[in-house]
């Protein structure tokens, strides 16, 4: 399989007060925050519009489970279905089932230290 990860799709982390954190980052670092955090727009090597999401989440979220870590990374990938099959064959723990939305497909895996990683086959044009 040629391409696996093509970029960082997002960084999600737990915090006591997501709204306060978003306000702090907006005021002090100039992040253009909204209800989800901040979306960073960039272009890939082919000139295609791409995005990376920064999102503080409530400290009691269960979205990172089964990981007990305070964060979760999201990686942009190509051919999510094929990639998850290859990863299974390589002995990687796959968590849950693929979910599909207008903005892309999502799958989850665990790294050797128990970090939950979100794999996203994006449809960036859904955000434009």
PDB file of C-alpha atoms in Angstrom:
ATOM      1  CA  UNK A   1       0.000   0.000   0.000  1.00  0.00           C
ATOM      2  CA  UNK A   2       1.616   3.223  -1.237  1.00  0.00           C
ATOM      3  CA  UNK A   3       0.043   6.024   0.809  1.00  0.00           C
ATOM      4  CA  UNK A   4      -1.080   5.591   4.366  1.00  0.00           C
ATOM      5  CA  UNK A   5      -0.994   8.860   6.311  1.00  0.00           C
ATOM      6  CA  UNK A   6      -1.084  11.957   4.114  1.00  0.00           C
ATOM      7  CA  UNK A   7      -1.176  14.624   6.826  1.00  0.00           C
ATOM      8  CA  UNK A   8      -2.304  15.621  10.285  1.00  0.00           C
ATOM      9  CA  UNK A   9      -6.093  15.809  10.326  1.00  0.00           C
ATOM     10  CA  UNK A  10      -6.492  17.079  13.842  1.00  0.00           C
ATOM     11  CA  UNK A  11      -5.448  17.228  17.433  1.00  0.00           C
ATOM     12  CA  UNK A  12      -8.099  16.721  20.104  1.00  0.00           C
ATOM     13  CA  UNK A  13      -7.482  17.106  23.822  1.00  0.00           C
ATOM     14  CA  UNK A  14      -9.393  17.041  27.093  1.00  0.00           C
ATOM     15  CA  UNK A  15      -9.740  20.194  29.166  1.00  0.00           C
ATOM     16  CA  UNK A  16     -11.756  21.342  32.168  1.00  0.00           C
ATOM     17  CA  UNK A  17     -13.357  24.230  30.293  1.00  0.00           C
ATOM     18  CA  UNK A  18     -13.236  24.008  26.467  1.00  0.00           C
ATOM     19  CA  UNK A  19     -14.869  27.427  25.967  1.00  0.00           C
ATOM     20  CA  UNK A  20     -12.381  29.160  28.252  1.00  0.00           C
ATOM     21  CA  UNK A  21      -9.460  27.461  26.487  1.00  0.00           C
ATOM     22  CA  UNK A  22     -10.790  28.428  23.039  1.00  0.00           C
ATOM     23  CA  UNK A  23     -11.151  32.032  24.216  1.00  0.00           C
ATOM     24  CA  UNK A  24      -7.602  32.064  25.628  1.00  0.00           C
ATOM     25  CA  UNK A  25      -6.122  30.720  22.371  1.00  0.00           C
ATOM     26  CA  UNK A  26      -8.180  33.221  20.359  1.00  0.00           C
ATOM     27  CA  UNK A  27      -7.130  36.200  22.498  1.00  0.00           C
ATOM     28  CA  UNK A  28      -3.473  35.309  22.978  1.00  0.00           C
ATOM     29  CA  UNK A  29      -2.522  33.305  19.876  1.00  0.00           C
ATOM     30  CA  UNK A  30      -5.047  34.613  17.366  1.00  0.00           C
ATOM     31  CA  UNK A  31      -6.754  31.291  16.617  1.00  0.00           C
ATOM     32  CA  UNK A  32      -9.999  31.760  14.703  1.00  0.00           C
ATOM     33  CA  UNK A  33     -12.060  29.601  17.057  1.00  0.00           C
ATOM     34  CA  UNK A  34     -15.635  28.390  16.745  1.00  0.00           C
ATOM     35  CA  UNK A  35     -17.768  25.829  18.598  1.00  0.00           C
ATOM     36  CA  UNK A  36     -15.425  23.001  17.501  1.00  0.00           C
ATOM     37  CA  UNK A  37     -12.083  24.730  18.053  1.00  0.00           C
ATOM     38  CA  UNK A  38     -10.068  25.997  15.091  1.00  0.00           C
ATOM     39  CA  UNK A  39      -9.691  24.773  11.522  1.00  0.00           C
ATOM     40  CA  UNK A  40      -6.352  25.341   9.815  1.00  0.00           C
ATOM     41  CA  UNK A  41      -6.494  25.404   6.010  1.00  0.00           C
ATOM     42  CA  UNK A  42      -3.547  24.405   3.820  1.00  0.00           C
ATOM     43  CA  UNK A  43      -2.799  22.907   0.416  1.00  0.00           C
ATOM     44  CA  UNK A  44      -1.283  19.498  -0.245  1.00  0.00           C
ATOM     45  CA  UNK A  45       1.514  18.876  -2.760  1.00  0.00           C
ATOM     46  CA  UNK A  46      -1.050  18.709  -5.570  1.00  0.00           C
ATOM     47  CA  UNK A  47      -2.565  22.069  -4.586  1.00  0.00           C
ATOM     48  CA  UNK A  48      -5.734  20.506  -3.152  1.00  0.00           C
ATOM     49  CA  UNK A  49      -7.429  22.327  -0.238  1.00  0.00           C
ATOM     50  CA  UNK A  50      -6.923  20.459   3.040  1.00  0.00           C
ATOM     51  CA  UNK A  51      -7.724  21.110   6.677  1.00  0.00           C
ATOM     52  CA  UNK A  52      -6.434  20.257  10.130  1.00  0.00           C
ATOM     53  CA  UNK A  53      -8.709  20.592  13.164  1.00  0.00           C
ATOM     54  CA  UNK A  54      -7.638  21.703  16.653  1.00  0.00           C
ATOM     55  CA  UNK A  55     -10.315  20.852  19.230  1.00  0.00           C
ATOM     56  CA  UNK A  56     -10.459  21.114  23.011  1.00  0.00           C
ATOM     57  CA  UNK A  57     -13.037  18.698  24.417  1.00  0.00           C
ATOM     58  CA  UNK A  58     -14.701  18.248  27.802  1.00  0.00           C
ATOM     59  CA  UNK A  59     -12.511  16.339  30.236  1.00  0.00           C
ATOM     60  CA  UNK A  60     -15.260  13.723  30.688  1.00  0.00           C
ATOM     61  CA  UNK A  61     -15.559  12.871  26.985  1.00  0.00           C
ATOM     62  CA  UNK A  62     -15.573   9.164  26.182  1.00  0.00           C
ATOM     63  CA  UNK A  63     -14.589   9.805  22.554  1.00  0.00           C
ATOM     64  CA  UNK A  64     -10.982   8.780  23.217  1.00  0.00           C
ATOM     65  CA  UNK A  65     -11.941   5.414  24.768  1.00  0.00           C
ATOM     66  CA  UNK A  66     -10.665   2.785  25.157  1.00  0.00           C
ATOM     67  CA  UNK A  67      -7.592   5.030  25.578  1.00  0.00           C
ATOM     68  CA  UNK A  68      -7.281   6.771  28.929  1.00  0.00           C
ATOM     69  CA  UNK A  69      -5.011   9.480  27.488  1.00  0.00           C
ATOM     70  CA  UNK A  70      -5.794  13.189  27.567  1.00  0.00           C
ATOM     71  CA  UNK A  71      -5.489  13.562  23.790  1.00  0.00           C
ATOM     72  CA  UNK A  72      -6.217  11.913  20.458  1.00  0.00           C
ATOM     73  CA  UNK A  73      -4.542  12.579  17.125  1.00  0.00           C
ATOM     74  CA  UNK A  74      -6.374  12.390  13.825  1.00  0.00           C
ATOM     75  CA  UNK A  75      -4.429  11.479  10.702  1.00  0.00           C
ATOM     76  CA  UNK A  76      -5.565  12.114   7.139  1.00  0.00           C
ATOM     77  CA  UNK A  77      -5.392   8.928   5.061  1.00  0.00           C
ATOM     78  CA  UNK A  78      -6.218   7.625   1.617  1.00  0.00           C
ATOM     79  CA  UNK A  79      -8.347   4.510   1.083  1.00  0.00           C
ATOM     80  CA  UNK A  80      -9.416   4.024   4.706  1.00  0.00           C
ATOM     81  CA  UNK A  81     -11.134   0.662   4.142  1.00  0.00           C
ATOM     82  CA  UNK A  82      -8.060  -0.833   2.480  1.00  0.00           C
ATOM     83  CA  UNK A  83      -5.724   0.689   5.070  1.00  0.00           C
ATOM     84  CA  UNK A  84      -7.676  -0.756   8.014  1.00  0.00           C
ATOM     85  CA  UNK A  85      -7.544  -4.212   6.418  1.00  0.00           C
ATOM     86  CA  UNK A  86      -3.772  -3.940   5.970  1.00  0.00           C
ATOM     87  CA  UNK A  87      -3.361  -2.720   9.548  1.00  0.00           C
ATOM     88  CA  UNK A  88      -5.436  -5.655  10.862  1.00  0.00           C
ATOM     89  CA  UNK A  89      -3.187  -8.047   8.930  1.00  0.00           C
ATOM     90  CA  UNK A  90      -0.175  -6.356  10.514  1.00  0.00           C
ATOM     91  CA  UNK A  91      -1.602  -7.025  13.983  1.00  0.00           C
ATOM     92  CA  UNK A  92      -2.737  -3.463  14.766  1.00  0.00           C
ATOM     93  CA  UNK A  93      -5.761  -3.177  17.088  1.00  0.00           C
ATOM     94  CA  UNK A  94      -8.730  -1.673  15.234  1.00  0.00           C
ATOM     95  CA  UNK A  95     -11.363  -0.031  17.460  1.00  0.00           C
ATOM     96  CA  UNK A  96     -15.028   0.016  16.438  1.00  0.00           C
ATOM     97  CA  UNK A  97     -16.454   0.205  12.939  1.00  0.00           C
ATOM     98  CA  UNK A  98     -15.944   2.681  10.114  1.00  0.00           C
ATOM     99  CA  UNK A  99     -18.258   5.688  10.297  1.00  0.00           C
ATOM    100  CA  UNK A 100     -19.095   7.757   7.230  1.00  0.00           C
ATOM    101  CA  UNK A 101     -20.283  11.362   7.021  1.00  0.00           C
ATOM    102  CA  UNK A 102     -20.508  13.986   4.270  1.00  0.00           C
ATOM    103  CA  UNK A 103     -17.035  15.209   5.299  1.00  0.00           C
ATOM    104  CA  UNK A 104     -15.386  11.793   5.186  1.00  0.00           C
ATOM    105  CA  UNK A 105     -14.888   8.313   6.575  1.00  0.00           C
ATOM    106  CA  UNK A 106     -13.449   7.599  10.022  1.00  0.00           C
ATOM    107  CA  UNK A 107     -11.779   4.586  11.587  1.00  0.00           C
ATOM    108  CA  UNK A 108      -9.799   4.121  14.805  1.00  0.00           C
ATOM    109  CA  UNK A 109      -6.753   2.161  15.911  1.00  0.00           C
ATOM    110  CA  UNK A 110      -4.548   1.890  19.000  1.00  0.00           C
ATOM    111  CA  UNK A 111      -0.799   2.389  18.982  1.00  0.00           C
ATOM    112  CA  UNK A 112       1.466   0.210  21.191  1.00  0.00           C
ATOM    113  CA  UNK A 113       1.094   2.638  24.133  1.00  0.00           C
ATOM    114  CA  UNK A 114      -2.712   2.619  24.025  1.00  0.00           C
ATOM    115  CA  UNK A 115      -3.140   5.966  22.275  1.00  0.00           C
ATOM    116  CA  UNK A 116      -6.319   6.002  20.226  1.00  0.00           C
ATOM    117  CA  UNK A 117      -5.630   7.326  16.730  1.00  0.00           C
ATOM    118  CA  UNK A 118      -8.410   8.504  14.465  1.00  0.00           C
ATOM    119  CA  UNK A 119      -7.911   7.831  10.750  1.00  0.00           C
ATOM    120  CA  UNK A 120      -9.846  10.134   8.447  1.00  0.00           C
ATOM    121  CA  UNK A 121     -10.387   9.783   4.710  1.00  0.00           C
ATOM    122  CA  UNK A 122     -11.495  13.401   4.213  1.00  0.00           C
ATOM    123  CA  UNK A 123     -13.914  15.134   1.920  1.00  0.00           C
ATOM    124  CA  UNK A 124     -12.512  18.638   2.473  1.00  0.00           C
ATOM    125  CA  UNK A 125     -14.885  20.244  -0.026  1.00  0.00           C
ATOM    126  CA  UNK A 126     -17.697  19.643   2.482  1.00  0.00           C
ATOM    127  CA  UNK A 127     -16.179  22.456   4.580  1.00  0.00           C
ATOM    128  CA  UNK A 128     -15.633  24.963   1.758  1.00  0.00           C
TER     129      UNK A 128
END
